[in-house]
XYZ file of C-alpha atoms in Angstrom:
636
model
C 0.000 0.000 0.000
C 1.537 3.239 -1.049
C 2.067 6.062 1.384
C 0.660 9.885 -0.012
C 0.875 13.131 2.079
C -2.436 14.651 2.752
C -2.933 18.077 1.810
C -1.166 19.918 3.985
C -3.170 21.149 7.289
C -4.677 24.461 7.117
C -2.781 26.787 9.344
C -3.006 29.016 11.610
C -4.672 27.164 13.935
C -8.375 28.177 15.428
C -7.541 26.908 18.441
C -3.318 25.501 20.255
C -3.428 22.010 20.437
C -3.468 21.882 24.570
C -1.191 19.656 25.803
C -0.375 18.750 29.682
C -0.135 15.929 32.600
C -2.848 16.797 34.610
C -6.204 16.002 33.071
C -8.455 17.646 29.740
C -11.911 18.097 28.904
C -13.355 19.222 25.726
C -16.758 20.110 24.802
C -19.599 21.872 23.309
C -19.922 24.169 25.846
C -17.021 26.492 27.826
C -19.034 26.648 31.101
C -19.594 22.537 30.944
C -15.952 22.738 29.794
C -14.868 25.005 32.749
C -17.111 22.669 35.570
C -15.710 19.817 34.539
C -11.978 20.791 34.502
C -12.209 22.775 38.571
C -13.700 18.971 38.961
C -10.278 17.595 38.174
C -8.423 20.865 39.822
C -10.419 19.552 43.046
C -9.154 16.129 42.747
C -12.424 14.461 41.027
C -11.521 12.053 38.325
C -12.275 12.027 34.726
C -15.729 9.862 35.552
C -16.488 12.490 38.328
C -15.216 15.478 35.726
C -17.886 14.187 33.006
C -21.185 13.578 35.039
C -20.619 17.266 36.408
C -20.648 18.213 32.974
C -22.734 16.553 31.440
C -25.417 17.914 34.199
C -24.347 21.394 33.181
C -25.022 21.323 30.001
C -28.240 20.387 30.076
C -28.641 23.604 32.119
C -26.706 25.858 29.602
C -27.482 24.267 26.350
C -31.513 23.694 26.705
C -32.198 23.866 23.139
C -29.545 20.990 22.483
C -29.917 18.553 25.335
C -32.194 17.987 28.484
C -32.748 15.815 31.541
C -35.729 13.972 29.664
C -33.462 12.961 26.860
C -30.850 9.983 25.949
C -26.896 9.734 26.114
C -24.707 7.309 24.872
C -20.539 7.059 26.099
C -18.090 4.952 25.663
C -15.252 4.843 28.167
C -12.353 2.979 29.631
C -10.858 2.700 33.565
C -6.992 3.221 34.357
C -7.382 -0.228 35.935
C -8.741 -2.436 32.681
C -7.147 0.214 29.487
C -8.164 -2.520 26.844
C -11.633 -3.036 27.870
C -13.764 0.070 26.315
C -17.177 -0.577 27.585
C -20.979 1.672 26.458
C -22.811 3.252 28.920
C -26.101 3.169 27.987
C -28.484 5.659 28.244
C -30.918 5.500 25.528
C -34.483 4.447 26.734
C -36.784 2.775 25.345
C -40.228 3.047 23.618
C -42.641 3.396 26.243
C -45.870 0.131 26.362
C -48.314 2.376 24.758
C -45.976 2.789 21.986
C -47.833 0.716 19.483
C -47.298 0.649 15.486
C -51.520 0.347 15.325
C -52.020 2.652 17.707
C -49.612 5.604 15.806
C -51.860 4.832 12.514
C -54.874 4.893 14.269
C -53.801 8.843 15.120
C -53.402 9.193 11.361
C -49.768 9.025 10.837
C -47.474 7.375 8.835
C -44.544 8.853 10.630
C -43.654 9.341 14.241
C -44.009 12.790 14.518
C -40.612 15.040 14.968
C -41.918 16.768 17.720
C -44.640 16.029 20.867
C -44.548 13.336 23.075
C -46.014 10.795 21.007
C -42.460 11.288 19.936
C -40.694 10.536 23.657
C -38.843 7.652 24.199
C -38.086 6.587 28.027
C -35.608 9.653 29.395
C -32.321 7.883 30.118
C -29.807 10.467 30.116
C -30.287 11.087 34.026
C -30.196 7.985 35.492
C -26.664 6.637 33.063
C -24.736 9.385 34.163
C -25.641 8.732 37.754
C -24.674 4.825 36.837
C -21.706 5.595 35.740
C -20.913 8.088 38.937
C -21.880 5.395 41.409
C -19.778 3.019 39.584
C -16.550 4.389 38.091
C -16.486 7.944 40.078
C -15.156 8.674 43.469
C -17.158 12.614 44.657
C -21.085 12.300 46.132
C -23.782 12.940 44.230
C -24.498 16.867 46.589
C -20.500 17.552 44.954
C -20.944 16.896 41.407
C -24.696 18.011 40.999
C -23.679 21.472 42.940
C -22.246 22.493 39.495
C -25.991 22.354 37.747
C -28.021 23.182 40.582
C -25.736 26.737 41.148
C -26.205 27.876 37.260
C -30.166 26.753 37.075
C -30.873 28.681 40.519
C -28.745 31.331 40.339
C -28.454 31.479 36.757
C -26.368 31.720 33.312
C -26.221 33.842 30.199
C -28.314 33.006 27.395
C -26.663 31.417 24.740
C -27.426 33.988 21.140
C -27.893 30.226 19.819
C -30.854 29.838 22.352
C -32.444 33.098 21.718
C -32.488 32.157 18.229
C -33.940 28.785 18.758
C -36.753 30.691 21.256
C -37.730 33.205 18.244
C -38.005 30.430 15.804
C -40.959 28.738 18.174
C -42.115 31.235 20.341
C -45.561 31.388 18.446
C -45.805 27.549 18.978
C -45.111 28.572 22.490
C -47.594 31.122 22.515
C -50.619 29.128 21.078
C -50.334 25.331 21.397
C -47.083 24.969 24.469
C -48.227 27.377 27.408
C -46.461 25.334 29.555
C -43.389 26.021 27.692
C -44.000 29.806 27.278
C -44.480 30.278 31.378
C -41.161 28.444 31.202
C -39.443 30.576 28.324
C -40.804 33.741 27.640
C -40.919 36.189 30.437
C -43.841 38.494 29.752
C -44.519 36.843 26.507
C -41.528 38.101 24.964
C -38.172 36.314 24.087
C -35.299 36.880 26.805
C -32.248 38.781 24.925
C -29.259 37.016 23.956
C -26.681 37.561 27.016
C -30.045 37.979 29.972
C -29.218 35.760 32.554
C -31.625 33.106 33.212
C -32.573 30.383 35.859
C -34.751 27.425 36.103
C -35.625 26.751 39.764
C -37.917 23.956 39.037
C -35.158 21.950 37.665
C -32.880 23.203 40.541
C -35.569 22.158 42.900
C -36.031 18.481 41.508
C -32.014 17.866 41.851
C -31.843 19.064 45.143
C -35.197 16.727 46.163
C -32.831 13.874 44.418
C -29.834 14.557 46.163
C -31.681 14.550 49.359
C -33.317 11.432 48.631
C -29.898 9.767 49.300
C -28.776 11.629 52.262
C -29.403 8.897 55.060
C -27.956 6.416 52.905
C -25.364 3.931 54.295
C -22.627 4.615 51.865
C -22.047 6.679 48.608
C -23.541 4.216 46.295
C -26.313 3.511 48.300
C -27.518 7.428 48.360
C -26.655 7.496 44.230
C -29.349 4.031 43.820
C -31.445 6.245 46.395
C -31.367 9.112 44.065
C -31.773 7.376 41.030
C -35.298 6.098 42.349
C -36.462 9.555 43.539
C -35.900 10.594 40.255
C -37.771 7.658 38.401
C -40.555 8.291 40.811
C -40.891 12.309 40.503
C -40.425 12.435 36.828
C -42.855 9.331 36.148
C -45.640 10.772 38.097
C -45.279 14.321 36.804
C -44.745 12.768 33.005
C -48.006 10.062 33.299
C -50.341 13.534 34.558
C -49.451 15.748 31.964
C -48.485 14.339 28.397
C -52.770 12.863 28.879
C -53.674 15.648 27.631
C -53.448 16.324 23.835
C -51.199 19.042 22.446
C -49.839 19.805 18.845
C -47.265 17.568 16.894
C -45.126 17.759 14.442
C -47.729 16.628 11.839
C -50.071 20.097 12.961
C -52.748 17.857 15.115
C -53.008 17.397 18.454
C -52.426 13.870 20.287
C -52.013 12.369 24.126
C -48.364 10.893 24.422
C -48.604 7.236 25.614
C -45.582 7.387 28.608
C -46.687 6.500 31.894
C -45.255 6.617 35.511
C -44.566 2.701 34.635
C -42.295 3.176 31.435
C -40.234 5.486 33.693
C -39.620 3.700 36.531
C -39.009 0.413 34.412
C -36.048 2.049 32.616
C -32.233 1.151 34.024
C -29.382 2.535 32.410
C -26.544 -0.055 31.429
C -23.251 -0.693 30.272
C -22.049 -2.870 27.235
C -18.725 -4.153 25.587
C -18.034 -2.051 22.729
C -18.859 -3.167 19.202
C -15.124 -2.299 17.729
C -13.240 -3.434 14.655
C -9.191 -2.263 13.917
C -8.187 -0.097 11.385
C -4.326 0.754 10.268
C -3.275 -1.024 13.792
C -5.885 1.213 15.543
C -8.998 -0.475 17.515
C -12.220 1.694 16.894
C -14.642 1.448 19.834
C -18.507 2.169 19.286
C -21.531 1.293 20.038
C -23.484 -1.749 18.985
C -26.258 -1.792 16.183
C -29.051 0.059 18.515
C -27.124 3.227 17.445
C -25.305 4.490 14.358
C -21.864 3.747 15.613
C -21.218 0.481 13.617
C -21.633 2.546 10.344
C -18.677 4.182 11.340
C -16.676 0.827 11.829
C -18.090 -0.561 8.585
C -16.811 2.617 6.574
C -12.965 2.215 8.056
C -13.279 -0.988 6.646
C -14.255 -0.191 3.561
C -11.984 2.577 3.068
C -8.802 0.938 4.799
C -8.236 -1.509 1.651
C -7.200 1.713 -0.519
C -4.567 3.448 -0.918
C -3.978 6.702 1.227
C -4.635 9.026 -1.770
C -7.859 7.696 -1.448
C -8.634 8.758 2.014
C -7.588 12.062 2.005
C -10.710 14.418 2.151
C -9.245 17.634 0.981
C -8.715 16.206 -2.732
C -11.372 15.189 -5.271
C -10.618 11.772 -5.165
C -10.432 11.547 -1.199
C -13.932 13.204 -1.073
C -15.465 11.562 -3.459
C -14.427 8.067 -2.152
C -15.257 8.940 1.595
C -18.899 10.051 0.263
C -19.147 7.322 -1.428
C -17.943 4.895 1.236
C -20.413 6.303 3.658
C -23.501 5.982 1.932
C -22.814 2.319 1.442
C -22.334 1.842 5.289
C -25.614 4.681 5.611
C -27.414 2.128 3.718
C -26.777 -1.007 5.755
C -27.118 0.664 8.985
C -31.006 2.117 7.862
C -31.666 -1.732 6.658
C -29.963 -3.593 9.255
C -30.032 -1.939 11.944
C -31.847 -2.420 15.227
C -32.254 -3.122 18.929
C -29.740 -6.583 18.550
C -32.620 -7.568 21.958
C -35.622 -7.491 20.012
C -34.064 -7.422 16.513
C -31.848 -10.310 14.723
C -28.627 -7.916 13.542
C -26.359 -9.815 11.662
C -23.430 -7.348 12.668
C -20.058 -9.565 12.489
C -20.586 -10.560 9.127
C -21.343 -6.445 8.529
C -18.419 -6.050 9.689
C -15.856 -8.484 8.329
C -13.054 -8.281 5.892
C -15.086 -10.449 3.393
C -18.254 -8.064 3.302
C -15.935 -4.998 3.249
C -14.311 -5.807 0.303
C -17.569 -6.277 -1.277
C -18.755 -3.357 -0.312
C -15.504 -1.818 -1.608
C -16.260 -3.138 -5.017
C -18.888 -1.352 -5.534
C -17.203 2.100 -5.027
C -17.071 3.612 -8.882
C -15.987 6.634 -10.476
C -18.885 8.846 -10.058
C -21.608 9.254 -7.648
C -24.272 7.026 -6.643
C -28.041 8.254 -6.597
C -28.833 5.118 -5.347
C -29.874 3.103 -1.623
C -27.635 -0.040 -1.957
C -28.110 -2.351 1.489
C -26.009 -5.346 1.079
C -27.071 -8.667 1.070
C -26.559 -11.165 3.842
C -25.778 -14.409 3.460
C -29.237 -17.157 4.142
C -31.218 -13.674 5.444
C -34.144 -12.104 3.425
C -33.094 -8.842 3.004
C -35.223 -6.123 5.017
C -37.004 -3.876 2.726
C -35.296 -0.074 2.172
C -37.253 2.647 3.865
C -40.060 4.947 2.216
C -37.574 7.206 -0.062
C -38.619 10.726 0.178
C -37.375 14.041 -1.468
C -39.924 15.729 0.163
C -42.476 15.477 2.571
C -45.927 17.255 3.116
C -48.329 17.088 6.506
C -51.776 16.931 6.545
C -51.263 19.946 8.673
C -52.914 22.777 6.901
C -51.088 25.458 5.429
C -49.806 27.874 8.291
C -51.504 26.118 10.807
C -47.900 26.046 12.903
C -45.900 29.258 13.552
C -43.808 29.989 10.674
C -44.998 26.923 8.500
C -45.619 28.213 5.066
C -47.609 26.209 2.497
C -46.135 22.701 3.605
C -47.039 23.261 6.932
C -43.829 21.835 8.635
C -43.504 21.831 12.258
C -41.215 24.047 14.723
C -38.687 22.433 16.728
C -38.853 18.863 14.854
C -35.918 16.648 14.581
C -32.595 16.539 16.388
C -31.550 19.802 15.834
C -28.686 19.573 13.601
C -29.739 21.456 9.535
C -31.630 24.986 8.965
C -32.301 24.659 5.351
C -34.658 26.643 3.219
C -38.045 25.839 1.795
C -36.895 23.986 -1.631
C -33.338 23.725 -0.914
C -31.519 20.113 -0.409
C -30.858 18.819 2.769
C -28.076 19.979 4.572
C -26.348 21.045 7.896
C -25.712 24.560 8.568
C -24.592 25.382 12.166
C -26.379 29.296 11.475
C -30.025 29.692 10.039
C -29.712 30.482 6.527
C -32.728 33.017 6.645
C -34.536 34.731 9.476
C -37.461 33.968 11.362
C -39.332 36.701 9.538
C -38.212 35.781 6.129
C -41.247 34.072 3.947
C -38.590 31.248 3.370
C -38.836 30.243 7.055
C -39.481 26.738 7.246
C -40.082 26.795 10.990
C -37.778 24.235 11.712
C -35.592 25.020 14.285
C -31.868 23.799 14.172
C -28.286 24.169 15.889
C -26.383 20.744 17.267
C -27.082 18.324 19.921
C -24.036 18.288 22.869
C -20.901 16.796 23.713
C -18.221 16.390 26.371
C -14.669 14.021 26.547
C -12.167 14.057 29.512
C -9.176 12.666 30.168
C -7.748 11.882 33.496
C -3.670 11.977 34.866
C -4.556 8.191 35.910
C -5.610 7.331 32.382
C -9.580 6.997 32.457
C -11.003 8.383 29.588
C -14.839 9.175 28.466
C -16.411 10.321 25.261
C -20.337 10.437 26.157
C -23.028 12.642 23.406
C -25.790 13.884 25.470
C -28.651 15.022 23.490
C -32.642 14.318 23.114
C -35.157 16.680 25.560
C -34.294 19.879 23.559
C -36.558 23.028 24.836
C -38.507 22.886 21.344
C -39.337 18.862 21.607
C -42.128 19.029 23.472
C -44.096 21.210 25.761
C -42.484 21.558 29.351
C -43.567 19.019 32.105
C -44.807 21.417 34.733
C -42.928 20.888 37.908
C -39.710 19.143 36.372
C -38.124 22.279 33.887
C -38.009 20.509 31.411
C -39.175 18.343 28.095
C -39.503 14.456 26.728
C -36.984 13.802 24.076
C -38.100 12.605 20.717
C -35.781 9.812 20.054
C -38.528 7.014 18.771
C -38.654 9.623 15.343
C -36.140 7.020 14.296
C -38.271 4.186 14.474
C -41.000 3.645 11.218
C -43.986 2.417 11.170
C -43.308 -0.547 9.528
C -43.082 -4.084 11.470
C -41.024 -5.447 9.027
C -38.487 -3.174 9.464
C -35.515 -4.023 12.648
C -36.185 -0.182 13.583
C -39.756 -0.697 13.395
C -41.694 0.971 16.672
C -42.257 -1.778 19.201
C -42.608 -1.477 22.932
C -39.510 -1.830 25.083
C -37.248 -1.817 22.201
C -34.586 1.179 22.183
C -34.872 3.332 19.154
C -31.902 3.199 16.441
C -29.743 6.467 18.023
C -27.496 8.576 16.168
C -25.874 9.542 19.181
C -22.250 7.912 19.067
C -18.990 8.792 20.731
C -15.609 7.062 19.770
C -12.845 6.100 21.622
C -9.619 4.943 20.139
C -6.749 2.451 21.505
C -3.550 1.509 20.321
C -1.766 -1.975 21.946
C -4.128 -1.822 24.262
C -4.200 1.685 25.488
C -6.708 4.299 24.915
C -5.442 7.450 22.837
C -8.050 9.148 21.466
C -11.878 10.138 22.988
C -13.623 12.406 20.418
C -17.014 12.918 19.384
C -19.494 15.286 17.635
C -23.256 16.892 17.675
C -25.022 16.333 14.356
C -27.417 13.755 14.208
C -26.938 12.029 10.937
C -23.411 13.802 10.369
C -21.840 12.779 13.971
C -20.060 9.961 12.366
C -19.721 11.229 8.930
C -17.677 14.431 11.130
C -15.398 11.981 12.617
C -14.385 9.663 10.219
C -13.188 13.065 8.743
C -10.784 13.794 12.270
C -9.853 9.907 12.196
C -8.681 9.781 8.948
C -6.445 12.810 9.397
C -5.329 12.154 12.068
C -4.390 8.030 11.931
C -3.398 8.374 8.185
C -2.755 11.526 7.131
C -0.601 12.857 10.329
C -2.684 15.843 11.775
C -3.062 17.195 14.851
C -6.676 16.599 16.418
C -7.005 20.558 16.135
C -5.827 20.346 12.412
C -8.164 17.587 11.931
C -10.878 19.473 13.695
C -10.213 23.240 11.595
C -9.964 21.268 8.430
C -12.523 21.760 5.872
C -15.858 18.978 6.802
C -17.996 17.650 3.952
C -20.875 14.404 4.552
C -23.573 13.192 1.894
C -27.284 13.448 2.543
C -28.131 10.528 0.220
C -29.609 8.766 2.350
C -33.401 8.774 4.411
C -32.698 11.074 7.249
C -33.126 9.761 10.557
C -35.233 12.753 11.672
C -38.757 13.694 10.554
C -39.779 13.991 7.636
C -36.837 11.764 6.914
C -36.342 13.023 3.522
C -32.766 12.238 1.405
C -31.137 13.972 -1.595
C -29.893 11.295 -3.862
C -26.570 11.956 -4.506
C -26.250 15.248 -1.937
C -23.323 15.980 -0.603
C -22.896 19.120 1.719
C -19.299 20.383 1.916
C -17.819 23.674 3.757
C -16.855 26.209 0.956
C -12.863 25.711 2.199
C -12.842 22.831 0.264
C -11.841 24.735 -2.793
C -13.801 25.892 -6.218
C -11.389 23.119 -7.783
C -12.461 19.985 -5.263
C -16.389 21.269 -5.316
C -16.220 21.983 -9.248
C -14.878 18.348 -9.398
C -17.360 16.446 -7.378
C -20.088 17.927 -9.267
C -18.491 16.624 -12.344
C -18.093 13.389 -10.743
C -22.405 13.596 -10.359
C -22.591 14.808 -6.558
C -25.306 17.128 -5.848
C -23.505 19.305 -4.097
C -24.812 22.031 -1.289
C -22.108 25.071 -0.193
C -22.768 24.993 3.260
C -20.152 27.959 4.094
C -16.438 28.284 4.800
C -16.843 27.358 8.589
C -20.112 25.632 8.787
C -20.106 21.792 9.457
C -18.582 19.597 11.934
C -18.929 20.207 16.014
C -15.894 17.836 17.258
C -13.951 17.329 20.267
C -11.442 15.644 21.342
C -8.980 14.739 24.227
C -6.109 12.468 23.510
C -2.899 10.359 25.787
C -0.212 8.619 24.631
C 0.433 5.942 27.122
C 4.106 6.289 26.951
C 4.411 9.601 28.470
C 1.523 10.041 29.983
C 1.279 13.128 27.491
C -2.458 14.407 27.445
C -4.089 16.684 25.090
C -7.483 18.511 24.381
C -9.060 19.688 20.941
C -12.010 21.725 20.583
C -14.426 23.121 17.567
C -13.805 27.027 16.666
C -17.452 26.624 14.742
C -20.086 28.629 16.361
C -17.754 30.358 18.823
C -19.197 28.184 21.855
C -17.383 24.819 22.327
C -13.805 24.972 23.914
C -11.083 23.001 25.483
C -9.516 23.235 28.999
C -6.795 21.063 30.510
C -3.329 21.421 31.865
């Protein structure tokens, strides 16, 4: 296999490359970033570091993440470095979450947004797993981070403000809950105001005290965990009864109940990982996207590196290419590997790879090409859409012109205009007032890795339970997620919508070990994109040299040929949505090549981060995203 220099890294750097002994965090936010690094100043370790975090954010970043949505990590301990393991926080769909019963509300979708939408909140009660297992602080110490900024307040994030504008008519007319919650005398709070939510402060505190008289630290943490199954269940069950609007412009009842809540225990899993160039890739297994990732290293690694670089044509072209093979499998074969049959070794194995490689030509696919598996019917592909039009009538949601599309639907990853392909700009492309406005409302979901001096390292992508899912549950704060909008209706799918089974997640961190020893956490907001964004930093950095900030700066490109995993789960066949800095000659050429390409912007795709060790030194390092001006790196 021949050796070829990638283009050369684009300097100067956004962002140093932070290197030290002590410990790093990275993520999407600088004041999760910040709380999670005086964790390790204080002597908390990387476990302790990320639950802190993670709670903050879903304080600070309310239109990306919330305590009523999912998480996924992946992590290893300094005392077993070649054992990556998932925690597992994505819940599942609730009993009431029946395939007849959706139809028999008229849909032929799960809507993007309501709680006929909300899959069992897990995001809570993993990162409390993974405190009372693999941390060392009480629960009063680590929460004390979220419970100071909701009660006493942060400033509001220009991204929120945005996000608040885009559905504050929803609010207004169909969510009252929400806007007593979000707009203080009916108007939307100023970028920069400083805002608090004292309900949510209130229900940690009631869940930290739950576990005072407890006989040890874990004790109080499993003491915790069931005040919290048993405050959100009840408040849940009472309110989603009653119907409110959906993403489809009707009104429904959501189906969770006080019993789906308090059924729900977060887990942990080996990692599903495959190696790649004498690297071991850790994901998740096939009830999230993760394995696509794995399945497009293997593709790719049986090329040459002038094939893999994704600054040239060729590169580009290839990786798009690549990834809508993998995109294809995953939305075919996919599922809950519980309730669904997943033939995932022989998905991932040299054999199938090469096959899959085979198929790679010269120019682009407009095509959804699932593989075939060996004595297994092959599932049937899912309804292919270019477009997608409600029932809802036209204008019957705030800011829904003509098609009547929904506010706050999907994870919120793409603002794209009415008529445009499907892409994934970080900024709206128009304004709320502009007669363009789709209503959809769109930024990034969250993200947070840390490294520890004692070698424990976590990559976790908290997301689901966004401000504009669903209305807010009086007396919690805060929103259901809409995770189970990447099911179908369609039992003969493996992501079909059946009770207890976890929805197919997009949400998927990566770690990275070499001989044994974890190197690399990283991860990325983005729904769809998250894994598109870091084979992108993986390949320049394993192959083609870079730093994880030169990988991270570097121009970002994915495809949208594919059915989205979000309502209205529309594809582009052939789309491919690349940042401007790839170059008139690169672009020009993938057009030629038969990509329907979509200019996204110079510094418009990608939200990674990153913290990195070599196990020789003991050398750490921290990378963050300059995109958007809000994620950052910390460490020393």
């Amino acid at each position: 296999m021949t050796s070829t220099p990638f283009v050369r890294p684009t300097t100067p750097l956004t962002r140093p490359d932070l290197k030290g002994t002590f410990g790093m965090v990275g993520s999407t936010h600088w004041i999760a970033t910040a709380s999670a690094q005086a964790v390790l100043e204080r002597g908390g370790n990387a476990f302790d570091a990320a639950v802190a975090g993670a709670f903050v954010l879903h304080v600070v970043e309310p239109h990306l993440n919330g305590p009523g949505g999912d998480m996924t990590g992946v992590f290893v301990t300094a005392d077993e470095p070649a054992h990556p393991r998932v925690l597992m926080g994505q819940g599942p769909a609730p009993a009431g979450a029946t395939i007849e019963h959706y139809r028999s509300e008229g849909l032929d979708l799960v809507p993007g947004s309501g709680a006929l939408a909300a899959a069992v909140p897990g995001s809570v009660d993993a990162w409390l797993l993974l405190l009372r297992d693999h941390g060392t602080w009480d629960l009063a110490e680590v929460l004390a981070y979220a419970i100071a900024y909701a009660r006493d307040g942060h400033p509001l994030l220009d991204r929120v403000a945005g996000t608040l504008a885009n559905v504050a008519g929803l609010f207004r007319d169909h969510w009252p809950t929400s806007a007593a919650r979000w707009l203080p005398d009916g108007e939307v709070p100023a970028p920069g105001t400083v805002v608090t939510n004292p309900e949510y402060a209130d229900l940690l505190d009631a869940v930290v005290a739950a576990g005072s008289g407890a006989a040890d630290r874990a004790a109080a943490i499993d003491l915790a965990r069931a005040a919290w199954r048993e405050r959100v269940g009840a408040a849940v069950e009472a309110f989603v009864a009653t119907p409110h609007r959906h993403a489809d412009g009707a009104d429904h009842a959501g189906v969770i109940t006080a019993a789906d809540v308090a059924a729900f225990a977060a887990s942990y899993e080996d990692a599903t990982t495959v190696t790649f160039r004498g690297y071991t890739i850790a994901k998740t297994g096939a009830w999230g996207q993760g394995p696509a990732l794995l399945a497009t290293l293997k593709i790719l690694e049986g090329l040459d590196d002038a094939a893999l670089d994704p600054s040239t044509e060729l590169g580009a072209h290839t990786i798009l290419e690549a990834q809508k093979l993998a995109l294809a499998d995953r939305d075919v074969w996919y599922g809950d590997p519980e309730t669904a049959d997943v033939p995932l070794t022989y998905l991932l194995s040299e054999e199938y790879a090469a096959l899959r490689r085979g198929l790679i030509a010269d120019t682009a696919s407009h095509a959804v090409r699932p593989g075939d598996v060996p004595g297994r019917p092959t599932p049937p592909v899912p309804v292919l859409r270019t477009e997608y039009a409600t029932s809802a009538p036209a204008g019957s949601l705030p800011g829904a012109p003509g098609g009547g599309a929904a506010s706050g639907v999907g994870e919120p990853t793409v603002e794209v205009p009415t008529g445009s392909t499907r892409g994934s700009l970080v900024e709206p492309v128009e304004t709320p007032d502009s007669p363009e406005h789709t209503g959809a409302t769109r930024g990034d979901t969250c993200h947070i890795d840390v490294v520890d001096r004692w070698g424990n390292m976590v990559s976790a992508t908290p997301s689901g339970g966004w401000l504009q899912s669903s209305p807010t549950v009086p007396g919690l704060g805060f929103c259901l997620g809409t995770r189970l909008q990447m099911t179908w209706l369609d039992e003969a799918s493996p992501s079909a919508l059946t009770p207890g089974r976890r929805p197919r997640t997009t949400l998927t961190p990566t770690l990275v070990l070499r001989d044994g020893e974890p190197v690399i956490a990283l991860g990325s907001p983005g729904g769809d994109q998250q894994d598109q964004w870091q084979l992108l930093f993986l390949l320049r950095v394993l192959v083609g040299g870079y730093t994880p900030q030169q990988a991270i700066d570097a121009p970002a490109l994915h495809t949208t040929s594919f059915p989205g995993s979000f309502w209205p789960r529309t594809w582009t066949p052939g789309g491919a949505v690349v940042e401007d800095r790839l170059g008139e000659d690169v672009i020009t050429a993938l057009e030629g090549r038969g990509h329907v390409v979509t200019r996204a912007g110079d510094w418009a795709l990608g939200r990674l981060s990153a913290v990195t060790r070599d196990p020789a030194t003991g050398l750490l390092g921290a990378a963050a995203n300059p995109r958007g001006a809000q994620g950052y790196a910390a460490g020393r």
